[in-house]
């Protein structure tokens, strides 16, 4: 349970909200790289309660600016994309990728250039990696180290990043990704069917058979590691170790021969969330079949793969007739079950009425970490969890069997996988 004011502090993300100001201090995915074509249509992007436009110039570079034209606010999503500049169709101001006004043709010819040189454009650093355009919307002159996750440095064929726009606050998205205790219940229709789902380890049957794991947490400088531990007898423990890289990223445990699975929950505004599903394989290219396992039943639009989710008016197309075979009545794919449950709680859930149990301990921990961070940030401390570039490639989730006597926090996932792959 949370006090109403703490819930507000955690969930409000606009430019004047404390959490909104802090979240701007992290690199965040904004749109898919492939959705921007050189000299093609600019794309509207709503992020943390503000409207932006992303576009690709003639030379391939990406620009990221406020949607409102710096002259009088016409939408730059309507602009012409011509010769390395975005030209507003109202009075013809032309903006460069690096955020300068390079032409303002309606001004008198003799003062035009001097006038243009004085103008300020709200533009933001943008980078491309992992098939996504990343932006930094914060206040520091020097952005934080770029998150060099493994998937940001793989060949294109090894990574698939898709986005779903869903009607709930970002914290609901994050809480769904860190909540291990729902996996064996909400998703049991998939687990019991023995269907490979690509986001769950093949041996997730174990998770279904032992619904209540022992959960332990280990706080790190980037967030949290969570171990969901199930005793198998014979001195063995099945450990699912999830990585939480605050504030946006979660990595879901998987076995050595399965693709890795990352999630980012990035606020669109207070009531909408961009859910990024990032599947990647460090060893080999992904196959269309593997990708399809994760996105089965999706709309086919990689920029909004759950646009066919439905809503409260049709109970998200729940198929009651399937419920004797599929627990939730949502047999399309695992992500759909998560999205629907979060939307069903309302766009911005009031946590003051919750009744939490022992299984919810990680939620309590993460909320406390976020509350401490945002209060410290408001008091003038730097945003936490922005780690050194070299640390990012070592963050990987894992599902494996370990000796019960072993301390799971000492398990290095990257090394363990290397050893298992060699066996
Ligand atoms: S509003 Fe864009 S040029 Fe005037
Ligand atoms: Fe889930």
Short mmCIF file of C-alpha atoms and ligand atoms in Angstrom, two decimals:
data_model
loop_
_atom_site.label_atom_id
_atom_site.label_comp_id
_atom_site.label_asym_id
_atom_site.label_seq_id
_atom_site.Cartn_x
_atom_site.Cartn_y
_atom_site.Cartn_z
CA UNK A 1 0.00 0.00 0.00
CA UNK A 2 1.21 3.48 -0.83
CA UNK A 3 0.19 6.89 0.43
CA UNK A 4 -1.72 8.84 -2.19
CA UNK A 5 1.02 11.48 -2.36
CA UNK A 6 3.73 8.85 -2.84
CA UNK A 7 1.74 7.26 -5.63
CA UNK A 8 1.54 10.68 -7.29
CA UNK A 9 5.27 11.19 -6.84
CA UNK A 10 6.05 7.84 -8.48
CA UNK A 11 3.67 8.02 -11.37
CA UNK A 12 3.53 11.61 -12.68
CA UNK A 13 6.03 12.10 -15.47
CA UNK A 14 5.38 15.52 -17.02
CA UNK A 15 8.10 18.19 -17.25
CA UNK A 16 7.16 19.78 -13.93
CA UNK A 17 6.69 16.56 -11.96
CA UNK A 18 9.67 15.44 -9.85
CA UNK A 19 9.68 11.93 -11.33
CA UNK A 20 9.31 13.40 -14.80
CA UNK A 21 12.37 15.55 -14.22
CA UNK A 22 14.38 12.61 -12.92
CA UNK A 23 13.38 10.21 -15.72
CA UNK A 24 14.64 12.76 -18.25
CA UNK A 25 18.13 12.11 -16.89
CA UNK A 26 18.31 8.69 -18.58
CA UNK A 27 18.74 7.71 -22.21
CA UNK A 28 15.43 6.26 -23.36
CA UNK A 29 14.20 4.52 -26.53
CA UNK A 30 11.93 6.85 -28.49
CA UNK A 31 11.07 5.10 -31.75
CA UNK A 32 12.34 2.38 -34.07
CA UNK A 33 15.23 3.30 -36.33
CA UNK A 34 13.51 1.68 -39.30
CA UNK A 35 10.49 3.96 -38.89
CA UNK A 36 12.60 6.94 -39.99
CA UNK A 37 13.59 7.18 -43.64
CA UNK A 38 16.10 9.70 -45.01
CA UNK A 39 14.07 12.65 -46.38
CA UNK A 40 10.93 10.74 -45.37
CA UNK A 41 8.02 11.66 -43.13
CA UNK A 42 8.89 13.03 -39.69
CA UNK A 43 7.41 10.98 -36.89
CA UNK A 44 5.52 12.27 -33.90
CA UNK A 45 6.80 10.88 -30.62
CA UNK A 46 5.08 11.51 -27.33
CA UNK A 47 7.40 10.89 -24.37
CA UNK A 48 7.19 11.76 -20.66
CA UNK A 49 4.17 13.97 -21.25
CA UNK A 50 5.59 16.10 -24.09
CA UNK A 51 5.33 16.00 -27.86
CA UNK A 52 8.37 15.64 -30.07
CA UNK A 53 9.21 14.95 -33.68
CA UNK A 54 11.92 12.53 -34.84
CA UNK A 55 13.19 12.72 -38.40
CA UNK A 56 16.03 11.55 -40.59
CA UNK A 57 17.92 13.99 -42.79
CA UNK A 58 19.31 13.45 -46.28
CA UNK A 59 22.66 12.31 -44.85
CA UNK A 60 20.99 9.71 -42.59
CA UNK A 61 21.42 11.55 -39.31
CA UNK A 62 18.48 11.66 -36.91
CA UNK A 63 17.08 14.85 -35.43
CA UNK A 64 14.87 15.01 -32.35
CA UNK A 65 13.02 18.26 -31.60
CA UNK A 66 9.89 19.52 -29.90
CA UNK A 67 6.88 19.07 -32.14
CA UNK A 68 6.02 22.77 -31.90
CA UNK A 69 7.82 24.95 -34.44
CA UNK A 70 10.10 27.41 -32.62
CA UNK A 71 8.41 30.26 -34.52
CA UNK A 72 4.77 30.04 -33.52
CA UNK A 73 4.13 26.44 -32.66
CA UNK A 74 2.84 24.82 -35.85
CA UNK A 75 3.37 21.06 -35.83
CA UNK A 76 6.72 20.03 -37.27
CA UNK A 77 5.17 16.61 -37.94
CA UNK A 78 3.59 18.37 -40.93
CA UNK A 79 6.92 19.82 -42.08
CA UNK A 80 8.71 19.16 -45.35
CA UNK A 81 11.85 17.06 -44.94
CA UNK A 82 14.21 18.53 -47.51
CA UNK A 83 18.00 18.72 -48.00
CA UNK A 84 19.08 17.96 -44.45
CA UNK A 85 16.47 20.19 -42.90
CA UNK A 86 12.92 20.10 -41.65
CA UNK A 87 10.95 23.01 -43.12
CA UNK A 88 7.82 24.24 -41.35
CA UNK A 89 5.03 24.62 -43.87
CA UNK A 90 3.58 27.71 -42.13
CA UNK A 91 6.31 30.36 -42.69
CA UNK A 92 9.08 28.16 -44.01
CA UNK A 93 11.55 28.13 -41.13
CA UNK A 94 14.04 25.36 -41.76
CA UNK A 95 15.69 23.47 -38.88
CA UNK A 96 18.88 21.41 -39.15
CA UNK A 97 19.48 18.03 -37.47
CA UNK A 98 21.75 19.69 -34.93
CA UNK A 99 19.03 22.08 -33.86
CA UNK A 100 19.73 25.34 -35.68
CA UNK A 101 17.37 27.55 -37.65
CA UNK A 102 19.11 27.70 -41.03
CA UNK A 103 16.48 29.60 -43.01
CA UNK A 104 13.58 31.92 -42.22
CA UNK A 105 12.45 33.12 -45.65
CA UNK A 106 9.61 35.38 -44.46
CA UNK A 107 12.08 37.69 -42.68
CA UNK A 108 13.62 40.71 -44.49
CA UNK A 109 16.63 39.59 -46.53
CA UNK A 110 19.09 41.96 -44.86
CA UNK A 111 18.40 40.83 -41.25
CA UNK A 112 17.42 37.23 -41.90
CA UNK A 113 20.71 35.52 -41.17
CA UNK A 114 21.51 37.48 -38.03
CA UNK A 115 17.96 36.86 -36.79
CA UNK A 116 18.17 33.11 -37.49
CA UNK A 117 21.51 32.84 -35.68
CA UNK A 118 19.94 34.14 -32.46
CA UNK A 119 17.06 31.68 -32.39
CA UNK A 120 16.87 28.74 -30.01
CA UNK A 121 15.44 25.36 -30.98
CA UNK A 122 14.39 22.73 -28.42
CA UNK A 123 16.40 19.82 -29.78
CA UNK A 124 17.85 16.80 -28.00
CA UNK A 125 20.78 14.38 -28.36
CA UNK A 126 19.75 11.27 -30.30
CA UNK A 127 21.62 8.00 -30.89
CA UNK A 128 20.76 4.85 -32.79
CA UNK A 129 21.45 1.39 -31.37
CA UNK A 130 19.66 -1.96 -31.17
CA UNK A 131 17.26 -0.91 -33.93
CA UNK A 132 16.01 1.99 -31.80
CA UNK A 133 16.44 5.76 -31.71
CA UNK A 134 17.48 6.77 -28.20
CA UNK A 135 17.16 10.27 -26.80
CA UNK A 136 18.38 12.18 -23.80
CA UNK A 137 15.87 14.80 -22.63
CA UNK A 138 17.68 15.89 -19.46
CA UNK A 139 19.27 19.09 -18.29
CA UNK A 140 22.95 18.11 -18.09
CA UNK A 141 25.28 19.62 -20.67
CA UNK A 142 26.90 16.19 -20.98
CA UNK A 143 24.42 13.27 -21.27
CA UNK A 144 25.04 10.24 -19.03
CA UNK A 145 27.06 7.29 -20.42
CA UNK A 146 25.16 5.61 -23.23
CA UNK A 147 23.64 2.28 -22.05
CA UNK A 148 25.85 -0.19 -23.88
CA UNK A 149 23.57 -3.18 -23.27
CA UNK A 150 24.55 -6.26 -25.24
CA UNK A 151 21.69 -5.72 -27.67
CA UNK A 152 22.96 -2.24 -28.52
CA UNK A 153 26.14 -3.66 -30.01
CA UNK A 154 24.98 -6.68 -32.01
CA UNK A 155 24.47 -7.04 -35.78
CA UNK A 156 20.95 -6.01 -36.86
CA UNK A 157 20.02 -9.64 -37.61
CA UNK A 158 20.57 -10.59 -33.95
CA UNK A 159 18.13 -8.06 -32.49
CA UNK A 160 14.41 -7.46 -32.79
CA UNK A 161 12.95 -4.47 -30.93
CA UNK A 162 9.23 -3.75 -31.16
CA UNK A 163 7.01 -1.35 -29.32
CA UNK A 164 3.48 -1.54 -27.98
CA UNK A 165 1.58 1.57 -26.87
CA UNK A 166 -0.61 0.63 -23.95
CA UNK A 167 -3.07 2.53 -21.82
CA UNK A 168 -1.48 2.52 -18.38
CA UNK A 169 1.08 4.39 -16.37
CA UNK A 170 4.74 3.44 -16.74
CA UNK A 171 5.01 2.14 -13.16
CA UNK A 172 2.35 -0.49 -13.84
CA UNK A 173 4.49 -1.63 -16.76
CA UNK A 174 7.59 -1.82 -14.60
CA UNK A 175 5.77 -3.61 -11.80
CA UNK A 176 4.46 -6.24 -14.22
CA UNK A 177 7.98 -6.95 -15.43
CA UNK A 178 9.44 -7.39 -11.96
CA UNK A 179 6.56 -9.40 -10.52
CA UNK A 180 7.84 -12.99 -10.78
CA UNK A 181 5.00 -14.51 -8.77
CA UNK A 182 2.40 -14.03 -11.51
CA UNK A 183 4.35 -16.01 -14.11
CA UNK A 184 3.18 -19.45 -13.01
CA UNK A 185 -0.43 -18.26 -12.72
CA UNK A 186 -1.38 -15.60 -15.29
CA UNK A 187 0.77 -17.28 -17.95
CA UNK A 188 0.01 -20.85 -16.87
CA UNK A 189 -2.09 -21.43 -20.00
CA UNK A 190 1.12 -21.23 -22.04
CA UNK A 191 3.26 -23.05 -19.52
CA UNK A 192 0.84 -25.94 -19.03
CA UNK A 193 0.42 -26.37 -22.76
CA UNK A 194 4.17 -26.91 -22.90
CA UNK A 195 4.20 -24.38 -25.71
CA UNK A 196 7.52 -22.70 -26.21
CA UNK A 197 6.85 -19.01 -25.81
CA UNK A 198 10.28 -17.54 -26.49
CA UNK A 199 10.05 -15.30 -23.47
CA UNK A 200 9.94 -18.13 -21.00
CA UNK A 201 12.54 -20.77 -20.43
CA UNK A 202 11.73 -24.18 -21.86
CA UNK A 203 11.94 -25.53 -18.35
CA UNK A 204 9.36 -23.04 -17.13
CA UNK A 205 7.21 -26.07 -16.44
CA UNK A 206 9.15 -26.03 -13.20
CA UNK A 207 7.86 -22.58 -12.49
CA UNK A 208 4.32 -23.73 -13.10
CA UNK A 209 4.76 -26.75 -10.86
CA UNK A 210 6.15 -24.70 -7.98
CA UNK A 211 4.00 -21.60 -7.99
CA UNK A 212 5.44 -19.93 -4.91
CA UNK A 213 9.20 -19.52 -5.30
CA UNK A 214 11.45 -18.24 -2.55
CA UNK A 215 12.32 -14.75 -3.67
CA UNK A 216 15.48 -12.93 -2.74
CA UNK A 217 16.76 -9.52 -3.79
CA UNK A 218 20.17 -8.08 -4.20
CA UNK A 219 20.51 -4.31 -4.65
CA UNK A 220 23.14 -3.21 -7.19
CA UNK A 221 24.45 0.14 -8.46
CA UNK A 222 22.09 -0.09 -11.48
CA UNK A 223 19.00 -1.36 -9.68
CA UNK A 224 18.26 -4.83 -8.50
CA UNK A 225 18.82 -8.52 -9.12
CA UNK A 226 15.99 -10.79 -8.14
CA UNK A 227 16.40 -14.50 -7.59
CA UNK A 228 13.27 -16.66 -7.73
CA UNK A 229 14.47 -19.92 -6.21
CA UNK A 230 12.69 -23.26 -6.34
CA UNK A 231 14.12 -26.22 -4.46
CA UNK A 232 14.20 -29.30 -6.63
CA UNK A 233 15.53 -31.69 -3.97
CA UNK A 234 18.81 -33.62 -4.44
CA UNK A 235 20.75 -30.51 -3.40
CA UNK A 236 19.63 -28.63 -6.49
CA UNK A 237 17.79 -25.34 -6.88
CA UNK A 238 16.16 -23.93 -9.98
CA UNK A 239 17.15 -20.24 -10.02
CA UNK A 240 15.54 -17.63 -12.20
CA UNK A 241 17.57 -14.46 -11.90
CA UNK A 242 15.97 -11.35 -13.23
CA UNK A 243 17.84 -8.11 -13.77
CA UNK A 244 16.27 -4.74 -13.18
CA UNK A 245 18.13 -1.75 -14.58
CA UNK A 246 16.31 1.21 -13.20
CA UNK A 247 14.36 3.09 -14.14
CA UNK A 248 13.22 1.45 -17.40
CA UNK A 249 14.77 -1.95 -18.15
CA UNK A 250 14.07 -5.51 -17.09
CA UNK A 251 15.74 -8.66 -18.36
CA UNK A 252 13.77 -11.88 -18.19
CA UNK A 253 15.49 -15.14 -17.24
CA UNK A 254 16.04 -17.65 -20.03
CA UNK A 255 18.05 -20.81 -20.65
CA UNK A 256 21.36 -20.92 -22.47
CA UNK A 257 19.97 -21.99 -25.83
CA UNK A 258 17.18 -19.42 -25.90
CA UNK A 259 17.32 -15.81 -27.09
CA UNK A 260 17.70 -13.12 -24.47
CA UNK A 261 14.73 -11.03 -23.59
CA UNK A 262 14.76 -7.41 -22.49
CA UNK A 263 11.90 -5.03 -21.76
CA UNK A 264 11.73 -1.29 -21.40
CA UNK A 265 8.75 0.49 -19.98
CA UNK A 266 9.02 4.12 -21.08
CA UNK A 267 6.38 6.69 -20.14
CA UNK A 268 4.43 8.25 -22.98
CA UNK A 269 2.60 10.39 -20.44
CA UNK A 270 0.86 9.81 -17.10
CA UNK A 271 -1.64 7.38 -18.60
CA UNK A 272 0.13 5.78 -21.55
CA UNK A 273 3.21 3.65 -21.71
CA UNK A 274 5.56 2.48 -24.45
CA UNK A 275 6.40 -1.18 -23.84
CA UNK A 276 9.53 -2.16 -25.71
CA UNK A 277 10.15 -5.86 -26.25
CA UNK A 278 13.73 -6.49 -27.20
CA UNK A 279 14.64 -10.00 -28.25
CA UNK A 280 18.29 -10.69 -29.05
CA UNK A 281 20.72 -13.50 -29.55
CA UNK A 282 24.36 -12.86 -28.84
CA UNK A 283 25.47 -15.97 -30.81
CA UNK A 284 23.40 -16.16 -33.97
CA UNK A 285 20.77 -14.32 -36.03
CA UNK A 286 17.16 -14.55 -34.85
CA UNK A 287 14.87 -16.59 -37.05
CA UNK A 288 11.40 -15.38 -38.12
CA UNK A 289 9.93 -18.39 -36.28
CA UNK A 290 11.53 -17.36 -32.98
CA UNK A 291 10.34 -13.80 -33.37
CA UNK A 292 6.83 -15.00 -34.18
CA UNK A 293 6.72 -17.00 -30.93
CA UNK A 294 6.99 -13.80 -28.94
CA UNK A 295 4.69 -11.67 -31.05
CA UNK A 296 2.02 -14.25 -31.89
CA UNK A 297 -1.41 -12.65 -32.24
CA UNK A 298 0.05 -9.17 -32.59
CA UNK A 299 -1.24 -6.51 -34.95
CA UNK A 300 1.77 -6.87 -37.25
CA UNK A 301 2.74 -3.23 -36.70
CA UNK A 302 6.23 -3.21 -35.13
CA UNK A 303 5.70 0.36 -33.88
CA UNK A 304 2.56 -0.67 -32.01
CA UNK A 305 2.33 -4.42 -32.00
CA UNK A 306 -0.62 -4.58 -29.59
CA UNK A 307 -2.87 -2.06 -31.34
CA UNK A 308 -5.38 -4.91 -31.60
CA UNK A 309 -5.45 -5.43 -27.82
CA UNK A 310 -9.05 -4.37 -27.35
CA UNK A 311 -10.22 -2.51 -24.26
CA UNK A 312 -12.56 -2.57 -21.28
CA UNK A 313 -15.60 -2.19 -23.55
CA UNK A 314 -14.97 -5.65 -25.03
CA UNK A 315 -13.00 -7.11 -22.09
CA UNK A 316 -9.93 -7.20 -24.34
CA UNK A 317 -11.55 -9.96 -26.44
CA UNK A 318 -11.35 -12.49 -23.64
CA UNK A 319 -12.26 -15.90 -25.00
CA UNK A 320 -14.23 -17.54 -22.20
CA UNK A 321 -14.75 -20.60 -24.36
CA UNK A 322 -11.00 -21.24 -24.24
CA UNK A 323 -10.72 -21.03 -20.47
CA UNK A 324 -11.02 -24.78 -19.91
CA UNK A 325 -7.81 -25.11 -21.93
CA UNK A 326 -6.14 -21.75 -21.37
CA UNK A 327 -6.19 -20.34 -17.84
CA UNK A 328 -6.60 -16.62 -18.60
CA UNK A 329 -8.79 -16.80 -21.69
CA UNK A 330 -6.14 -14.83 -23.61
CA UNK A 331 -4.38 -17.48 -25.68
CA UNK A 332 -2.69 -15.10 -28.15
CA UNK A 333 0.72 -14.56 -26.56
CA UNK A 334 2.36 -13.87 -23.22
CA UNK A 335 2.84 -10.09 -23.71
CA UNK A 336 -0.88 -9.70 -24.39
CA UNK A 337 -1.72 -11.28 -21.04
CA UNK A 338 0.57 -8.79 -19.30
CA UNK A 339 -0.75 -5.74 -21.18
CA UNK A 340 -4.37 -6.67 -20.59
CA UNK A 341 -3.95 -7.24 -16.87
CA UNK A 342 -2.22 -3.87 -16.48
CA UNK A 343 -4.86 -2.04 -18.52
CA UNK A 344 -7.60 -3.75 -16.51
CA UNK A 345 -6.26 -2.06 -13.35
CA UNK A 346 -7.02 1.37 -14.85
CA UNK A 347 -4.75 3.88 -16.55
CA UNK A 348 -3.26 5.09 -13.30
CA UNK A 349 -3.88 2.67 -10.49
CA UNK A 350 -4.56 3.99 -6.98
CA UNK A 351 -2.14 2.00 -4.84
CA UNK A 352 -3.55 3.33 -1.57
CA UNK A 353 -6.16 0.55 -1.57
CA UNK A 354 -3.83 -2.38 -2.20
CA UNK A 355 -3.37 -5.30 0.17
CA UNK A 356 0.09 -6.62 -0.46
CA UNK A 357 1.42 -10.00 0.63
CA UNK A 358 4.82 -11.59 1.01
CA UNK A 359 4.91 -12.36 -2.72
CA UNK A 360 4.85 -8.62 -3.43
CA UNK A 361 8.03 -7.85 -1.56
CA UNK A 362 9.92 -6.81 -4.68
CA UNK A 363 7.31 -4.19 -5.55
CA UNK A 364 7.71 -2.68 -2.11
CA UNK A 365 11.48 -2.65 -2.49
CA UNK A 366 11.47 -1.06 -5.95
CA UNK A 367 8.95 1.58 -4.97
CA UNK A 368 11.11 2.47 -1.99
CA UNK A 369 14.19 2.75 -4.22
CA UNK A 370 12.33 4.97 -6.69
CA UNK A 371 10.90 7.16 -3.92
CA UNK A 372 14.31 7.59 -2.28
CA UNK A 373 15.86 8.39 -5.65
CA UNK A 374 13.29 10.98 -6.65
CA UNK A 375 13.44 12.68 -3.24
CA UNK A 376 17.24 12.78 -3.36
CA UNK A 377 17.09 14.09 -6.91
CA UNK A 378 14.76 16.87 -5.86
CA UNK A 379 17.20 17.69 -3.06
CA UNK A 380 19.94 18.21 -5.66
CA UNK A 381 21.66 14.81 -5.90
CA UNK A 382 22.38 13.32 -9.33
CA UNK A 383 20.00 10.72 -10.73
CA UNK A 384 21.21 7.26 -9.59
CA UNK A 385 21.71 4.08 -11.68
CA UNK A 386 23.53 5.71 -14.59
CA UNK A 387 26.48 3.30 -14.54
CA UNK A 388 29.73 3.23 -16.52
CA UNK A 389 29.46 2.11 -20.16
CA UNK A 390 31.64 -0.99 -19.57
CA UNK A 391 29.27 -2.38 -16.97
CA UNK A 392 26.24 -2.67 -19.24
CA UNK A 393 27.35 -5.69 -21.34
CA UNK A 394 27.68 -7.77 -18.17
CA UNK A 395 24.03 -7.47 -17.27
CA UNK A 396 22.17 -10.58 -18.30
CA UNK A 397 19.28 -12.57 -16.84
CA UNK A 398 19.52 -16.33 -16.48
CA UNK A 399 17.44 -19.42 -15.68
CA UNK A 400 19.52 -22.35 -14.57
CA UNK A 401 19.92 -25.08 -11.99
CA UNK A 402 22.47 -24.39 -9.28
CA UNK A 403 23.65 -26.30 -6.22
CA UNK A 404 21.37 -25.37 -3.31
CA UNK A 405 24.45 -24.56 -1.24
CA UNK A 406 25.51 -21.89 -3.73
CA UNK A 407 24.86 -18.20 -3.14
CA UNK A 408 22.95 -17.21 -6.29
CA UNK A 409 24.17 -13.60 -6.11
CA UNK A 410 27.63 -14.89 -6.98
CA UNK A 411 26.42 -16.37 -10.26
CA UNK A 412 27.77 -14.51 -13.27
CA UNK A 413 25.23 -15.06 -16.05
CA UNK A 414 27.53 -14.20 -18.95
CA UNK A 415 30.23 -16.61 -17.72
CA UNK A 416 27.74 -19.36 -16.82
CA UNK A 417 26.26 -19.23 -20.31
CA UNK A 418 29.70 -19.34 -21.85
CA UNK A 419 30.48 -22.48 -19.87
CA UNK A 420 27.12 -24.11 -20.62
CA UNK A 421 27.44 -23.34 -24.33
CA UNK A 422 30.85 -25.01 -24.38
CA UNK A 423 29.54 -28.23 -22.78
S1 LIG B 1 5.07 28.49 -37.24
FE1 LIG B 1 6.67 27.45 -38.23
S2 LIG B 1 7.54 28.91 -39.52
FE2 LIG B 1 5.97 29.97 -38.52
FE1 LIG B 2 3.98 -11.53 -17.31
#
